[in-house]
Amino acid sequence: MSLAELWAQILWPLCKLIGLVSVGLFVGNLVEAMHWTRFMARLANPLTRIGRMCEISAASFSMAFVSGITANTMLAEAYDQGKLSRRELILTNLFNSLPTYFLHLPSMIFITVPILKSAAVVYLGITVGAALLRTVLILFIGRILLTGIDRCHAMDLPAEEKLVARQVLEKTWKRFRRRIRKIVMITAPIYVGVHFMNKFGMFTAVEHFLAEHMSAMSWLHPKAVGIIVFQLAAEFSAGMAAAGALLDAGSMSVRDVVMALIVGNVLSSPMRAFRHQFPYYAGIFRPKLALELIICSQGFRVASLIFCGAVYYWVS
């Protein structure tokens, strides 16, 4: 590998990743040092109270509409300080999938609507429905599993404490330096490892295996396989382009196209989530916990998509 390839394929993307994580970490620490988490928690408290979640969970949920990295950083800080249990950490991370989804929804709309037209409304409706379903289920599960309000740590600012800009920045910078070292030491080697796994074709081999062993999906339209293969072997937009071409040619109905996109989404997303999320998740959380969070979130997401897709399949 030449120096130019090393920079373009590993060092520059890694610098951008660590830069984004650093910004999220600094903002998260600053928000806590300024005691803004209390205000942010008020925005989501009416919703999180249903699931008996603590204020830090509500604050993280509100922040996730702006930055998923900062929201996760807030959760990691609270967990490391003993202010959040492992159970509530996992539930809150799952709960944050709704704002995370809406954070990326505008770009999905601009990609899908021009290509799929009316089919885009159905497809996006199913994915929105799956996100809302996950949110309702997490609130229901939280109401059952999370008990005892005494477990929650108050986020109120003591009356006698005054915020001084210099002290706030010093506190933020001190905590930032302590955590960024750990993040870089963990994120960098994992990112490099995932890069070479991808370069040597490990992810591609898994995707091709899935594409070649789809006999169990005989209920799909025969031409749907092409859409799914493009989603597995290429990117999300490639599957959309294939679906749009087949739809415009009249080769497939809206229902067949939507089902193909959902199946492709279910098969391709978990692998891509691990590839893109694990390096920075492992820097924010402990690697074992990061893997557990990704498995839980992707498993829950896939299950909700399958359910909503099945409902659409039988109703339409």
CSV table of N, CA, C and O in Angstrom, one decimal, residues 104-115 120 124:
chain,number,residue,atom,x,y,z
A,104,HIS,N,-31.7,11.1,10.0
A,104,HIS,CA,-31.3,10.7,8.7
A,104,HIS,C,-32.4,10.7,7.7
A,104,HIS,O,-32.2,10.4,6.5
A,105,LEU,N,-33.7,10.9,8.2
A,105,LEU,CA,-34.8,10.8,7.3
A,105,LEU,C,-34.8,11.8,6.1
A,105,LEU,O,-35.2,11.4,5.0
A,106,PRO,N,-34.4,13.1,6.3
A,106,PRO,CA,-34.4,14.0,5.2
A,106,PRO,C,-33.6,13.5,4.0
A,106,PRO,O,-34.0,13.6,2.8
A,107,SER,N,-32.4,13.0,4.3
A,107,SER,CA,-31.5,12.4,3.2
A,107,SER,C,-32.2,11.2,2.5
A,107,SER,O,-32.1,11.1,1.3
A,108,MET,N,-32.9,10.4,3.3
A,108,MET,CA,-33.6,9.3,2.7
A,108,MET,C,-34.7,9.7,1.8
A,108,MET,O,-34.9,9.1,0.7
A,109,ILE,N,-35.4,10.8,2.2
A,109,ILE,CA,-36.5,11.3,1.4
A,109,ILE,C,-36.0,11.8,0.1
A,109,ILE,O,-36.5,11.5,-1.0
A,110,PHE,N,-34.9,12.6,0.1
A,110,PHE,CA,-34.3,13.1,-1.1
A,110,PHE,C,-33.8,12.1,-2.1
A,110,PHE,O,-33.7,12.3,-3.3
A,111,ILE,N,-33.4,10.9,-1.5
A,111,ILE,CA,-32.9,9.8,-2.4
A,111,ILE,C,-34.1,9.0,-2.9
A,111,ILE,O,-34.1,8.7,-4.1
A,112,THR,N,-35.0,8.6,-2.1
A,112,THR,CA,-36.1,7.7,-2.5
A,112,THR,C,-37.2,8.3,-3.3
A,112,THR,O,-37.6,7.7,-4.3
A,113,VAL,N,-37.6,9.5,-2.9
A,113,VAL,CA,-38.8,10.1,-3.6
A,113,VAL,C,-38.6,10.3,-5.1
A,113,VAL,O,-39.4,9.9,-5.9
A,114,PRO,N,-37.5,10.9,-5.5
A,114,PRO,CA,-37.3,11.1,-7.0
A,114,PRO,C,-37.2,9.8,-7.8
A,114,PRO,O,-37.5,9.7,-8.9
A,115,ILE,N,-36.7,8.7,-7.1
A,115,ILE,CA,-36.4,7.5,-7.8
A,115,ILE,C,-37.7,6.6,-7.8
A,115,ILE,O,-38.1,6.0,-8.8
A,120,ALA,N,-42.0,5.3,-2.8
A,120,ALA,CA,-41.2,5.8,-1.7
A,120,ALA,C,-42.1,6.1,-0.5
A,120,ALA,O,-41.6,5.9,0.7
A,124,LEU,N,-41.1,4.4,3.0
A,124,LEU,CA,-40.7,5.3,4.1
A,124,LEU,C,-41.8,5.1,5.2
A,124,LEU,O,-41.4,5.2,6.4
